[in-house]
Coordinates of C-alpha atoms in Angstrom, one line a residue:
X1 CA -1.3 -6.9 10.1
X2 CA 0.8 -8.9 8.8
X3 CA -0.6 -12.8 10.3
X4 CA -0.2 -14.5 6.5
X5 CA -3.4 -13.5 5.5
X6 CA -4.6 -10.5 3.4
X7 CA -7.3 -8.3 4.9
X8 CA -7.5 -5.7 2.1
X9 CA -11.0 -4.2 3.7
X10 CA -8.4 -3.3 6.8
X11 CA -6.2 -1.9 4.9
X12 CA -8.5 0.1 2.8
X13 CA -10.5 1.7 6.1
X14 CA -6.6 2.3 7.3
X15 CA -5.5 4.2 4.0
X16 CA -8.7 6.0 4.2
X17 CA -7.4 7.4 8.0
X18 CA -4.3 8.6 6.2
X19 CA -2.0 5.3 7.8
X20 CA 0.8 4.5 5.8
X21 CA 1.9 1.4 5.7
X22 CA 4.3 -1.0 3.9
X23 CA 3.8 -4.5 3.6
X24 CA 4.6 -8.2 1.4
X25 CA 2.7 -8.8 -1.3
X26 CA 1.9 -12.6 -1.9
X27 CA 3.0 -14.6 -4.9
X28 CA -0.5 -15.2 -5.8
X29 CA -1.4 -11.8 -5.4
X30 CA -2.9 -9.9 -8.9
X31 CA -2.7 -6.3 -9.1
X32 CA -2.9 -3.8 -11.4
X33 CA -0.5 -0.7 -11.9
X34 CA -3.2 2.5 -12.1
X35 CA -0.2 4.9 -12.5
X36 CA 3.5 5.8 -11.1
X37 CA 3.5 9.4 -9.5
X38 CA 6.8 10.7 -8.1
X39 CA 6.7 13.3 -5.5
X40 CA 9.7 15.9 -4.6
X41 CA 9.6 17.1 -1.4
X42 CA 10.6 20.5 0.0
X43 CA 14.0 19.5 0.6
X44 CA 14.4 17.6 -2.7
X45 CA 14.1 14.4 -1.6
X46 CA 11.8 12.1 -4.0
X47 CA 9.3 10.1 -2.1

């Protein structure tokens, strides 16, 4: 998805799926922190 371009409706219906996925942000981009949430998985490791 990544074409230089943003298509946050994609990514939204993709998230809604359950697809992970990592991408760059833009510098332009503006976001907004809602919260940090730290997970621990059954063999300790923090996701």
């Amino acid at each position: 998805m990544n074409r230089g371009y943003v298509d946050i409706a994609q990514f939204q219906r993709c998230t809604e799926e359950g697809v992970c996925h990592v991408t760059k942000m833009k510098k332009s981009l503006k976001y907004e922190v809602l919260e940090f949430i730290t997970y621990v998985n059954a063999e300790g490791l923090v996701i």
